[in-house]
Amino acid sequence: LRQGQPLTLVNLPIDEKLTRAPSRYSEASLVQALERHGIGRPSTFASMVKVIRDKEYVKIKDKRLTPTATGAKLCDFVMARFPDVFNLDYTAQLEATLDRVAAGELRQIEVL
């Protein structure tokens, strides 16, 4: 090629791709995701789902958990002020640390 040389476009394929938001969790898929990330315990899963429903942070729509305006506002507030709460690794690690306190391996004051 030389500077200023005219070129002819032979082919310009255009692939239209639409992005989609991830599907909403059902109650069961939320529990599975929590288990997969090491968050919560079998004894707490039902109460976690109950709390977010009772406080109307989510509504059930088409068998899926859909955030309400209150839930979205709470999420924005917490994410802005306490971002670690939404960090799955942090939350799982905190739960593991609390398990060690419960087992007597760590003292509560050390964790605090």
Coordinates of N, CA and C in Angstrom, one line a residue:
L1 N 0.8 -1.2 0.0 CA 0.0 0.0 0.0 C 0.9 1.2 0.0
R2 N 0.4 2.3 -0.7 CA 1.0 3.5 -0.7 C 0.1 4.6 -0.1
Q3 N 0.7 5.6 0.5 CA -0.1 6.7 1.0 C -0.9 7.4 -0.1
G4 N -2.2 7.6 0.2 CA -3.1 8.2 -0.8 C -3.7 7.2 -1.8
Q5 N -3.3 6.0 -1.8 CA -3.8 5.0 -2.8 C -5.2 4.7 -2.5
P6 N -6.1 4.8 -3.5 CA -7.5 4.5 -3.3 C -7.7 3.0 -3.0
L7 N -8.6 2.6 -2.1 CA -9.0 1.2 -1.8 C -10.4 1.0 -2.1
T8 N -10.7 -0.2 -2.4 CA -12.1 -0.6 -2.7 C -12.6 -1.6 -1.6
L9 N -13.7 -1.3 -1.0 CA -14.3 -2.1 0.0 C -14.9 -3.3 -0.7
V10 N -14.4 -4.5 -0.3 CA -14.9 -5.8 -0.9 C -16.1 -6.3 -0.2
N11 N -16.0 -6.3 1.2 CA -17.1 -6.9 2.0 C -17.0 -6.2 3.4
L12 N -18.2 -5.9 3.9 CA -18.3 -5.3 5.2 C -19.5 -6.0 5.9
P13 N -19.3 -7.2 6.5 CA -20.4 -7.9 7.1 C -20.8 -7.2 8.4
I14 N -22.1 -7.1 8.6 CA -22.6 -6.4 9.8 C -23.4 -7.5 10.5
D15 N -22.9 -7.8 11.7 CA -23.6 -8.8 12.5 C -24.4 -8.0 13.6
E16 N -25.7 -8.0 13.6 CA -26.4 -7.3 14.6 C -26.6 -8.3 15.8
K17 N -26.2 -7.8 16.9 CA -26.3 -8.7 18.1 C -27.0 -7.8 19.2
L18 N -28.0 -8.4 19.8 CA -28.7 -7.7 20.8 C -28.3 -8.3 22.2
T19 N -28.0 -7.4 23.1 CA -27.7 -7.9 24.4 C -29.0 -8.0 25.2
R20 N -29.0 -9.0 26.1 CA -30.1 -9.2 27.0 C -29.7 -9.2 28.4
A21 N -30.5 -8.6 29.3 CA -30.2 -8.6 30.7 C -30.3 -10.1 31.2
P22 N -29.5 -10.4 32.2 CA -29.6 -11.8 32.7 C -31.1 -12.0 33.2
S23 N -31.5 -13.2 33.2 CA -32.9 -13.4 33.6 C -32.9 -13.3 35.2
R24 N -34.1 -12.9 35.6 CA -34.3 -12.7 37.1 C -34.2 -14.1 37.8
Y25 N -33.9 -14.0 39.1 CA -33.9 -15.3 39.9 C -35.3 -15.7 40.2
S26 N -35.5 -16.9 40.3 CA -36.7 -17.5 41.0 C -36.2 -17.7 42.4
E27 N -37.1 -18.0 43.3 CA -36.7 -18.3 44.7 C -35.7 -19.4 44.7
A28 N -35.9 -20.5 44.0 CA -35.1 -21.6 44.0 C -33.7 -21.3 43.3
S29 N -33.7 -20.5 42.2 CA -32.4 -20.2 41.6 C -31.6 -19.3 42.4
L30 N -32.3 -18.4 43.2 CA -31.5 -17.5 44.1 C -30.8 -18.3 45.2
V31 N -31.5 -19.3 45.8 CA -30.9 -20.2 46.8 C -29.8 -20.9 46.2
Q32 N -29.9 -21.4 45.0 CA -28.8 -22.2 44.3 C -27.6 -21.3 44.1
A33 N -27.8 -20.0 43.7 CA -26.7 -19.1 43.5 C -26.0 -18.8 44.9
L34 N -26.8 -18.6 45.9 CA -26.2 -18.3 47.2 C -25.4 -19.5 47.7
E35 N -25.9 -20.7 47.5 CA -25.1 -21.9 47.8 C -23.8 -22.0 47.0
R36 N -23.9 -21.7 45.7 CA -22.8 -21.8 44.9 C -21.7 -20.8 45.3
H37 N -22.1 -19.7 45.8 CA -21.1 -18.7 46.2 C -20.7 -18.8 47.7
G38 N -21.2 -19.8 48.4 CA -20.9 -20.0 49.8 C -21.5 -18.9 50.7
I39 N -22.6 -18.4 50.3 CA -23.3 -17.4 51.1 C -24.5 -18.0 51.8
G40 N -24.7 -17.8 53.1 CA -25.8 -18.3 53.8 C -25.7 -19.8 54.1
R41 N -26.6 -20.3 54.8 CA -26.7 -21.7 55.2 C -28.1 -22.3 54.9
P42 N -28.2 -23.6 54.8 CA -29.5 -24.1 54.5 C -30.6 -23.6 55.5
S43 N -30.2 -23.4 56.7 CA -31.2 -23.0 57.7 C -31.5 -21.5 57.6
T44 N -30.8 -20.8 56.8 CA -31.1 -19.3 56.6 C -31.7 -19.0 55.2
F45 N -31.6 -19.8 54.3 CA -32.1 -19.5 52.9 C -33.6 -19.1 52.9
A46 N -34.4 -19.9 53.5 CA -35.8 -19.6 53.5 C -36.1 -18.2 54.2
S47 N -35.4 -18.0 55.3 CA -35.7 -16.7 56.0 C -35.2 -15.5 55.2
M48 N -34.1 -15.7 54.4 CA -33.6 -14.6 53.6 C -34.6 -14.2 52.5
V49 N -35.1 -15.2 51.8 CA -36.2 -15.0 50.8 C -37.4 -14.4 51.4
K50 N -37.8 -14.9 52.6 CA -39.0 -14.3 53.3 C -38.8 -12.9 53.6
V51 N -37.6 -12.5 54.1 CA -37.4 -11.1 54.5 C -37.5 -10.2 53.2
I52 N -36.9 -10.5 52.1 CA -36.9 -9.6 51.0 C -38.3 -9.5 50.4
R53 N -39.1 -10.6 50.6 CA -40.5 -10.5 50.1 C -41.3 -9.7 51.1
D54 N -41.2 -10.0 52.4 CA -42.0 -9.4 53.5 C -41.7 -7.9 53.5
K55 N -40.5 -7.5 53.3 CA -40.2 -6.0 53.3 C -40.5 -5.4 52.0
E56 N -41.0 -6.2 51.0 CA -41.3 -5.7 49.7 C -40.2 -5.1 48.9
Y57 N -39.0 -5.7 49.1 CA -37.9 -5.4 48.3 C -38.0 -6.0 46.9
V58 N -38.7 -7.1 46.8 CA -39.0 -7.8 45.6 C -40.5 -8.2 45.6
K59 N -41.0 -8.5 44.4 CA -42.3 -9.0 44.1 C -42.1 -10.2 43.2
I60 N -43.0 -11.2 43.3 CA -43.0 -12.3 42.4 C -43.8 -11.9 41.1
K61 N -43.1 -12.0 40.0 CA -43.8 -11.7 38.7 C -43.3 -12.8 37.7
D62 N -44.3 -13.5 37.2 CA -44.0 -14.7 36.3 C -43.0 -15.6 37.0
K63 N -43.2 -15.9 38.2 CA -42.4 -16.9 39.0 C -41.0 -16.4 39.2
R64 N -40.7 -15.1 39.0 CA -39.4 -14.6 39.2 C -39.4 -13.5 40.2
L65 N -38.3 -13.3 40.9 CA -38.1 -12.2 41.9 C -37.8 -10.9 41.1
T66 N -38.7 -9.9 41.2 CA -38.5 -8.7 40.5 C -38.4 -7.6 41.5
P67 N -37.3 -6.8 41.4 CA -37.1 -5.7 42.4 C -38.2 -4.7 42.4
T68 N -38.6 -4.2 43.5 CA -39.6 -3.1 43.6 C -38.8 -1.8 43.6
A69 N -39.5 -0.7 43.6 CA -38.8 0.6 43.7 C -38.1 0.7 45.0
T70 N -38.7 0.2 46.1 CA -38.0 0.3 47.4 C -36.7 -0.6 47.3
G71 N -36.8 -1.8 46.7 CA -35.7 -2.6 46.6 C -34.5 -2.0 45.8
A72 N -34.9 -1.4 44.7 CA -33.9 -0.7 43.9 C -33.2 0.5 44.6
K73 N -34.0 1.2 45.4 CA -33.4 2.3 46.2 C -32.5 1.8 47.2
L74 N -32.9 0.8 47.9 CA -32.1 0.2 49.0 C -30.8 -0.3 48.4
C75 N -30.9 -1.0 47.3 CA -29.7 -1.5 46.6 C -28.7 -0.4 46.2
D76 N -29.3 0.7 45.6 CA -28.4 1.8 45.3 C -27.7 2.4 46.5
F77 N -28.5 2.6 47.6 CA -28.0 3.1 48.9 C -26.9 2.3 49.4
V78 N -27.1 1.0 49.5 CA -26.1 0.1 50.1 C -24.9 0.0 49.2
M79 N -25.1 -0.1 47.9 CA -23.9 -0.2 47.0 C -23.0 1.1 47.1
A80 N -23.7 2.2 47.3 CA -22.9 3.5 47.3 C -22.1 3.6 48.6
R81 N -22.7 3.1 49.7 CA -22.0 3.3 51.0 C -21.3 2.1 51.6
F82 N -21.7 0.9 51.2 CA -21.1 -0.3 51.7 C -20.9 -1.3 50.5
P83 N -20.0 -1.0 49.6 CA -19.9 -1.8 48.4 C -19.4 -3.2 48.7
D84 N -18.7 -3.4 49.8 CA -18.2 -4.8 50.1 C -19.4 -5.8 50.3
V85 N -20.5 -5.2 50.8 CA -21.7 -6.1 51.0 C -22.1 -6.8 49.7
F86 N -21.9 -6.2 48.6 CA -22.2 -6.8 47.3 C -21.1 -7.6 46.7
N87 N -20.0 -7.7 47.3 CA -18.8 -8.4 46.8 C -19.0 -9.9 47.3
L88 N -19.3 -10.8 46.4 CA -19.5 -12.2 46.8 C -18.4 -12.8 47.6
D89 N -17.2 -12.5 47.2 CA -16.0 -13.1 47.9 C -15.9 -12.6 49.3
Y90 N -16.2 -11.3 49.5 CA -16.1 -10.7 50.8 C -17.2 -11.3 51.7
T91 N -18.4 -11.4 51.2 CA -19.5 -12.0 52.0 C -19.2 -13.5 52.3
A92 N -18.8 -14.2 51.4 CA -18.5 -15.7 51.7 C -17.3 -15.8 52.7
Q93 N -16.3 -14.9 52.6 CA -15.2 -14.9 53.5 C -15.7 -14.5 54.9
L94 N -16.5 -13.5 55.0 CA -17.1 -13.1 56.3 C -17.9 -14.2 56.9
E95 N -18.6 -14.9 56.1 CA -19.4 -16.0 56.7 C -18.5 -17.1 57.2
A96 N -17.4 -17.4 56.5 CA -16.4 -18.4 56.9 C -15.8 -18.0 58.2
T97 N -15.5 -16.7 58.3 CA -14.8 -16.2 59.5 C -15.8 -16.3 60.7
L98 N -17.1 -16.0 60.5 CA -18.1 -16.1 61.6 C -18.2 -17.5 62.0
D99 N -18.1 -18.5 61.0 CA -18.1 -19.9 61.4 C -17.0 -20.2 62.3
R100 N -15.8 -19.6 62.1 CA -14.7 -19.9 62.9 C -14.9 -19.3 64.3
V101 N -15.5 -18.2 64.4 CA -15.9 -17.7 65.7 C -16.8 -18.6 66.4
A102 N -17.8 -19.1 65.7 CA -18.8 -20.0 66.3 C -18.1 -21.3 66.8
A103 N -17.1 -21.7 66.1 CA -16.4 -23.0 66.4 C -15.4 -22.8 67.5
G104 N -15.2 -21.5 67.9 CA -14.2 -21.2 69.0 C -12.8 -21.1 68.5
E105 N -12.6 -21.1 67.1 CA -11.2 -20.9 66.6 C -10.7 -19.5 66.6
L106 N -11.7 -18.5 66.6 CA -11.3 -17.1 66.6 C -12.2 -16.5 67.7
R107 N -11.6 -15.4 68.3 CA -12.4 -14.7 69.2 C -13.2 -13.6 68.5
Q108 N -14.4 -13.3 69.0 CA -15.3 -12.3 68.4 C -14.6 -10.9 68.3
I109 N -13.9 -10.6 69.3 CA -13.2 -9.3 69.3 C -12.1 -9.2 68.3
E110 N -11.5 -10.3 67.9 CA -10.5 -10.3 66.9 C -11.1 -10.0 65.5
V111 N -12.3 -10.5 65.3 CA -13.0 -10.3 64.0 C -13.5 -8.9 63.9
L112 N -14.0 -8.4 65.0 CA -14.6 -7.0 65.0 C -13.4 -6.0 64.9

